[in-house]
Every structure is written in C-alpha cells, then in structure tokens.
Amino acid sequence: MLKRSIKGKLRLYIHPEKVILVSLVNPYLKPKLRSRFMELESLAKTAGCEVIGKIYQIREAPDPKFYIGKGKIYEIKKLIEENGIDAIIFDTSLSGKYHRNLEEELGVKIIDRVELIMDIFAQHARTKEAKIQVELAQLKYRLTQLKGKGKELSRLGGGIGTRGPGEKKLEVDRRRIIERIRVLNKELEKIEIMRRERSKRRRNLIQITLVGYTNAGKSSLMNILTNSQVEVKDALFSTLDTTTRRMKTQFDLPVILTDTVGFIEDLPAELLASFHSTLSCVKEADILIEVVDVSEENFLEKMQIVEETLVSLDAINIPRIFAFNKIDLVLDKNYIKMVSKRFEDSFLISCKTQEGIEELKNFLIQKIHELLKFKFFSFKI
C-alpha cells in the first residue's frame, strides 16, 4: 500500500515496518542498557515491527535539538538509506519539539516509548471499555505532543503510532482531539457506574487479584487456579481487559480470581489514569498474588517497578503472596530459593510443569478460610 512519508515522497509500506531502536543512556545507568534494549525490542516486535538495527549513545544530557548527537544522526541516516527504514523508535518519551526536529531531519516516522506501548494496547484492546481507555490515553498524550507541533501533528502515513483501537486512525487536530476526549470521558463514566454495581454484588466474596510485570505468567496461573481457558500468549500486554473467574476449591468456597493488565517500567501516566477504573480490582482485593518471572536476570528490578505501581494505585498494604514463576527455566535454583526467603509468603512455581502449584493452592485455601472467618465475625458484629 502506498503512503506518503514525512517529506511528501510516496513509499510502499509492507507489514512489518522496518525500525531502528535508539537509546540515550546516562553513564550511571549503563549497566541497565542491555535489559532496556531487550525490552524495547520485545515491545517493537509485539507491535509488529522488524528490528533492523540498534543504536545507543552514552551522554549525561540530551542534545537540545535532536535528543541524540549529530554523529548518531548521521549514523541513523546511513541505516535509513541502506535498509529502507520506516520508523525510528526512541526508548524515552519525546517532546513535540524533538519529534518535529527528528522527523524533518531524518525524513521518517519518529515513535517514542510511550507511543509504542500505547500502540500495543490499541492492537490488543478487545472490549468496549478497553478500547475507550486506550484511545483516551492516546489522545491525551497527543495533546502534549501538539505543544511542539502547532495545531496539527505533522506526522503523515499510517502504521505504528498513528492507529487507535481497531486500526482506527487517530485524530490529529487539536480541536477534534479535545472534543473526542470529552465524548470518551462520558462513555467511561457510564461504564464506571456499572462497574461499581458489580463491585457491590461481590462484597460477600473473597476477591483475589493477580498482579505482576507484563508476560510474567499471570494468565497461565489464572487458568490453573480456576480450571478455565483464558487466552495465554508469549507476548507483552496480551491481557488488557480484566478477567474474573470463580476459583475452584474443594468445598466450593465463595472466591473469585481476577487477572489484570501487566505492569512495565515507565508505564505511561495517561494509560495508568485511563485504566484506573479497570485496575480498581487491585485496590479492592482481599489478597494479591504477585507473579514473578524468575527466569529473567533482572526480575528483582521488575519487582521494584511492580512495587512502585502498587504504591501509585494505593494498594501496597494489601496482603500479598509471591509466586516466583518459570522456575523450570532457572539453572541456579539455590540462588532463587535464597532470594525468595526475603519475601514472606513466597512460593517457587512453574505453571508449565505444575511444580509448586499444590503448595501454593494449599496456602491460598488456608488464607481464604482465615478471611472467611474474619468476614463472618465482622458481619455478626
């Protein structure tokens, strides 16, 4: 399909789009470069891109005009000419000024980390509520970008960074964006009223919510604990809509389990705000199960990001059980056992081999009985 590029030239865009990943790293954060690039590459591939190259620069402060230095700009230009690159993805949130300057200089689409994550959310949104939440977040972010781009966004063409839920092309005009945000907020208010009604009906149930970094295995654990078939994919943000199921227990106890959207480093504030009502199930939970992928070398850093997100959701004081998942992929199990001892109520499990699942289930049942006694006693008083 022919689409017009930034400089007005016709270019044939064939899925997947060819991209270059770019990261600017402070000297003090250089040890995190590898894991950041790995995550950015996973995000790009989840969005449907083909990663052609990776470029990084170590410097204390961004270049005032292009974010990266002129030498790196020249390096990127060569890669664009040699490989027919469609877009450059930056591992940060770029101002409207940087977007405009880079697009004019490089002649291709510029995507920042926030737009990339939102694009993935837009592709994975299935329910009406999720679609509204994603589009709302995208449009709010677009308004911040317009500060450096004038009345309309200069970016032309389609594909990554330009699509809303259902491949709908996002608005680029400021006035239309503001009006669309108003409409979406009203629709979300109606959905929130229905959500509150459902929440009232569940007050007599024990509510357990799964939380964790994206792609840690929450949906897999959900399927095991509820004997259900929630869709499981080895991809980032495969779950956007909260899924609630009755937990299967020996005595059919009144327990529901909810799977939520995964967290990630630098999760856009606009997305967190738009998904606030969806994530209310985290704050309302009686127990949180934090699922951790211990096969990742930086899993402790990811746990810290989950911790910070729970603080922002005002859910940090809810009783938490730690499920250290994918233990079957770990070579040094003694190290993981040693680390897990730092966390109270932690279990080493594998959703794939079922290792440790029975121990986790038995502990959950024990906690559920304790909560039921407390709720019954409170009700009697």
XYZ file of C-alpha atoms in Angstrom:
381
model
C 0.000 0.000 0.000
C 1.375 3.441 -0.950
C 1.570 6.038 1.820
C 3.137 9.489 1.880
C 6.257 9.877 4.038
C 7.191 12.891 6.174
C 8.856 14.675 3.235
C 5.965 14.001 0.884
C 7.561 11.132 -1.052
C 5.486 8.065 -1.851
C 6.745 4.968 -0.112
C 5.485 1.381 -0.169
C 4.792 0.233 3.406
C 4.749 -3.544 3.774
C 3.962 -5.097 7.132
C 6.032 -5.454 9.258
C 7.527 -1.977 9.381
C 11.324 -1.806 9.460
C 12.583 0.079 12.502
C 15.765 1.187 14.254
C 15.861 1.289 18.059
C 17.605 4.243 19.708
C 18.540 4.743 23.355
C 20.304 7.586 25.141
C 21.929 6.345 28.335
C 23.280 8.256 31.290
C 26.774 6.924 32.199
C 25.498 5.890 35.640
C 22.736 3.750 34.078
C 24.903 1.947 31.503
C 24.533 -1.450 33.299
C 20.774 -1.321 32.520
C 21.340 -0.775 28.777
C 21.154 -4.447 27.754
C 17.914 -5.186 29.605
C 16.329 -1.919 28.378
C 17.200 -2.751 24.759
C 15.876 -6.302 25.151
C 12.571 -4.962 26.475
C 12.352 -2.288 23.761
C 12.969 -4.941 21.102
C 10.228 -7.142 22.602
C 7.847 -4.171 22.563
C 8.711 -3.383 18.932
C 8.175 -6.996 17.839
C 4.889 -7.187 19.762
C 3.778 -4.074 17.844
C 4.532 -5.916 14.592
C 7.869 -4.311 13.695
C 11.031 -5.798 12.226
C 14.063 -4.532 14.142
C 16.878 -3.761 11.690
C 19.349 -2.035 13.992
C 20.049 -0.723 17.491
C 21.900 2.492 18.274
C 22.801 3.868 21.676
C 24.712 6.878 22.950
C 26.276 7.411 26.363
C 25.919 11.034 27.452
C 24.832 12.900 30.561
C 22.228 15.153 28.914
C 20.197 15.030 25.666
C 21.165 17.164 22.668
C 18.954 20.312 22.759
C 17.876 19.943 19.125
C 17.847 16.234 18.209
C 17.967 14.485 21.628
C 20.985 12.482 20.326
C 24.225 13.918 18.944
C 24.883 14.807 15.293
C 27.231 11.837 14.859
C 24.421 9.426 15.744
C 22.028 11.325 13.446
C 24.472 10.711 10.566
C 24.742 7.020 11.531
C 20.937 6.668 11.507
C 20.673 8.417 8.120
C 23.027 5.849 6.602
C 20.970 2.966 8.008
C 17.756 4.535 6.664
C 19.207 4.819 3.155
C 20.730 1.330 3.162
C 17.746 -0.562 4.638
C 14.596 1.377 3.676
C 13.728 2.107 7.297
C 10.108 3.117 8.023
C 10.429 4.403 11.599
C 12.859 5.189 14.405
C 11.817 4.114 17.908
C 13.287 6.005 20.869
C 13.436 4.418 24.316
C 12.046 7.502 26.047
C 9.173 9.984 25.972
C 9.996 12.674 23.382
C 8.675 16.231 23.430
C 6.792 17.613 20.434
C 9.862 19.685 19.568
C 12.112 16.612 19.393
C 9.516 14.764 17.306
C 9.324 17.597 14.797
C 13.079 18.185 14.537
C 13.894 14.489 14.132
C 11.179 13.886 11.523
C 12.321 16.870 9.473
C 15.975 15.808 9.686
C 15.573 12.059 9.088
C 12.501 12.020 6.820
C 10.901 9.005 8.532
C 8.360 8.467 11.280
C 9.566 9.009 14.862
C 7.994 6.880 17.603
C 8.752 7.209 21.304
C 8.401 4.565 24.027
C 5.026 5.901 25.193
C 3.540 5.791 21.677
C 4.933 2.281 21.170
C 3.320 0.939 24.353
C 0.036 2.668 23.533
C 0.118 1.198 20.012
C 0.388 -2.305 21.506
C -2.504 -1.548 23.862
C -4.556 -0.327 20.871
C -3.895 -3.573 18.983
C -4.795 -5.778 21.970
C -7.910 -3.927 23.190
C -10.953 -6.188 22.755
C -13.818 -4.917 24.917
C -15.568 -1.585 24.501
C -14.156 -0.378 27.827
C -10.551 -1.233 26.937
C -10.870 0.444 23.544
C -12.217 3.637 25.130
C -9.472 3.627 27.777
C -6.689 3.165 25.225
C -7.986 5.792 22.798
C -8.438 8.245 25.674
C -4.833 7.725 26.789
C -3.545 8.094 23.223
C -5.425 11.338 22.642
C -4.332 12.856 25.954
C -0.725 12.103 25.055
C -1.228 13.577 21.590
C -2.323 16.852 23.154
C 1.019 17.096 24.960
C 2.798 16.459 21.648
C 0.895 19.260 19.913
C 2.640 21.805 22.128
C 5.679 21.465 19.939
C 3.926 20.824 16.649
C 1.309 23.541 16.250
C -2.396 22.998 15.568
C -1.953 19.597 13.922
C 0.519 16.751 14.195
C 2.899 16.785 11.266
C 3.252 13.007 11.033
C 1.741 11.531 7.860
C 1.229 7.948 6.760
C -0.166 5.046 8.773
C 1.000 2.079 10.806
C 2.602 2.136 14.239
C 1.994 5.281 16.272
C -0.937 6.518 14.175
C -3.614 3.915 14.900
C -6.138 3.698 17.665
C -8.095 0.598 18.759
C -9.450 -1.379 15.818
C -6.890 0.172 13.419
C -8.893 3.407 13.508
C -6.747 6.384 12.518
C -6.264 8.728 15.462
C -7.303 12.376 15.343
C -4.513 14.880 14.676
C -6.389 18.188 15.012
C -6.309 19.810 18.471
C -9.969 20.906 18.487
C -11.200 17.475 17.391
C -8.972 15.741 19.928
C -10.413 17.822 22.792
C -13.981 17.079 21.669
C -13.247 13.358 21.286
C -11.729 13.239 24.797
C -14.929 14.800 26.181
C -17.088 12.146 24.460
C -14.874 9.262 25.627
C -14.864 10.509 29.237
C -18.690 10.499 29.248
C -18.796 6.932 27.895
C -16.274 5.825 30.503
C -18.366 7.376 33.300
C -21.358 5.218 32.257
C -19.209 2.078 32.304
C -17.813 3.035 35.725
C -21.359 3.192 37.190
C -21.985 -0.395 36.030
C -18.591 -1.450 37.431
C -19.494 -0.057 40.863
C -22.749 -2.041 40.832
C -20.838 -5.259 40.071
C -18.385 -4.433 42.849
C -21.242 -4.082 45.376
C -22.564 -7.536 44.460
C -19.126 -9.059 45.129
C -18.684 -7.696 48.649
C -19.614 -11.031 50.229
C -16.971 -12.859 48.167
C -13.239 -13.263 48.784
C -11.502 -11.356 45.985
C -8.013 -12.382 44.864
C -6.219 -10.374 42.166
C -3.178 -11.372 40.114
C -0.595 -8.633 39.574
C 2.904 -8.519 38.126
C 5.172 -7.383 35.345
C 3.892 -7.984 31.827
C 4.430 -11.532 30.473
C 5.231 -12.983 33.918
C 2.626 -15.756 33.566
C -0.450 -14.326 35.328
C -2.931 -15.709 32.780
C -1.325 -19.174 32.958
C -1.709 -19.213 36.747
C -5.281 -17.946 36.361
C -6.108 -20.949 34.158
C -4.606 -23.400 36.664
C -6.383 -21.965 39.717
C -9.788 -21.648 38.017
C -9.707 -24.560 35.533
C -10.521 -22.070 32.779
C -9.114 -21.203 29.366
C -8.067 -17.554 29.496
C -6.026 -16.821 26.355
C -2.300 -17.199 27.013
C 0.324 -15.698 24.697
C 4.092 -15.312 24.998
C 3.779 -11.592 24.284
C 3.796 -8.311 26.172
C 0.375 -6.968 27.220
C -1.620 -9.928 25.849
C -4.112 -9.229 28.680
C -5.721 -5.769 28.772
C -9.251 -6.480 29.948
C -9.671 -7.762 33.487
C -10.877 -11.361 33.525
C -12.698 -12.661 36.610
C -13.409 -16.348 37.286
C -14.679 -18.401 40.219
C -11.777 -20.191 41.886
C -12.139 -23.969 42.039
C -11.873 -25.200 45.645
C -12.720 -28.468 47.410
C -15.707 -27.042 49.280
C -16.749 -24.547 46.574
C -15.734 -21.544 48.667
C -17.015 -18.088 47.633
C -13.770 -16.945 45.976
C -13.194 -15.038 42.733
C -9.862 -14.584 40.981
C -9.116 -11.617 38.694
C -6.356 -11.304 36.083
C -5.192 -7.753 35.326
C -3.091 -5.869 32.792
C 0.640 -6.321 33.335
C 2.877 -3.526 34.583
C 6.025 -2.234 32.863
C 8.816 0.254 33.508
C 7.801 3.794 32.565
C 4.157 2.791 32.081
C 2.631 5.931 30.522
C 0.823 8.053 33.114
C -2.009 8.572 30.602
C -2.569 4.798 30.389
C -2.478 4.371 34.158
C -5.050 7.167 34.515
C -7.327 5.781 31.775
C -7.154 2.242 33.210
C -7.732 3.471 36.773
C -11.264 2.043 36.956
C -10.138 -1.275 35.442
C -7.328 -1.500 37.997
C -9.734 -0.770 40.868
C -9.903 -4.564 41.337
C -6.316 -4.349 42.623
C -7.215 -1.878 45.361
C -10.416 -3.780 46.270
C -8.720 -7.189 46.556
C -8.527 -9.159 49.796
C -5.323 -10.859 48.605
C -2.859 -10.014 45.833
C -0.805 -12.714 44.121
C 2.286 -11.157 42.574
C 3.521 -13.375 39.741
C 7.256 -13.002 39.050
C 9.177 -14.398 36.063
C 12.374 -15.564 37.798
C 13.916 -16.714 34.506
C 14.581 -13.011 33.766
C 18.009 -11.878 35.001
C 16.589 -8.509 36.138
C 13.494 -9.900 37.881
C 14.291 -8.045 41.128
C 14.275 -4.714 39.255
C 10.910 -5.640 37.748
C 9.574 -6.467 41.213
C 10.573 -2.963 42.304
C 8.590 -1.500 39.378
C 5.541 -3.566 40.428
C 6.031 -2.283 43.987
C 6.066 1.345 42.781
C 2.949 0.769 40.659
C 1.079 -0.719 43.626
C 2.017 2.358 45.661
C 0.567 4.601 42.934
C -2.633 2.503 42.980
C -2.854 2.805 46.792
C -2.701 -0.994 47.049
C 0.669 -1.523 48.722
C -0.798 -2.579 52.104
C -2.999 -5.380 50.753
C -1.778 -8.864 51.856
C 0.425 -10.281 49.112
C 1.572 -13.750 48.099
C 4.625 -14.019 45.833
C 4.534 -16.674 43.088
C 8.047 -16.994 41.632
C 7.117 -18.495 38.262
C 9.091 -20.264 35.479
C 11.374 -21.980 37.987
C 11.764 -24.764 35.394
C 13.819 -22.363 33.237
C 16.234 -21.417 36.041
C 19.646 -23.107 36.239
C 20.732 -21.737 39.640
C 17.711 -22.720 41.740
C 19.623 -22.236 45.008
C 20.004 -18.524 44.256
C 16.258 -18.186 43.598
C 15.472 -20.062 46.825
C 17.775 -17.717 48.737
C 16.152 -14.623 47.168
C 12.608 -15.913 47.774
C 13.309 -16.154 51.520
C 13.462 -12.339 51.618
C 9.749 -12.286 50.806
C 7.156 -13.535 53.263
C 4.560 -15.943 51.817
C 6.568 -16.784 48.690
C 6.429 -19.921 46.528
C 8.618 -21.270 43.726
C 6.319 -22.489 40.956
C 6.161 -23.438 37.305
C 2.858 -23.042 35.500
C 4.316 -25.220 32.743
C 5.390 -28.245 34.839
C 2.975 -27.601 37.784
C 5.921 -27.609 40.217
C 4.980 -25.899 43.484
C 1.348 -25.354 42.434
C -0.174 -27.637 45.105
C 1.771 -25.888 47.881
C 0.550 -22.508 46.606
C -3.056 -23.763 46.384
C -2.991 -25.186 49.927
C -1.615 -21.930 51.334
C -4.280 -19.956 49.438
C -7.061 -22.141 50.853
C -5.676 -21.576 54.366
C -5.674 -17.788 53.838
C -9.188 -17.898 52.358
C -10.535 -19.746 55.424
C -8.935 -17.127 57.702
C -10.529 -14.316 55.689
C -13.936 -16.005 55.673
C -13.854 -16.333 59.475
C -12.916 -12.665 59.776
C -15.659 -11.548 57.349
C -18.257 -13.728 59.071
C -17.232 -12.436 62.518
C -17.332 -8.809 61.296
C -20.749 -9.409 59.746
C -22.121 -10.908 63.004
C -20.918 -7.884 64.986
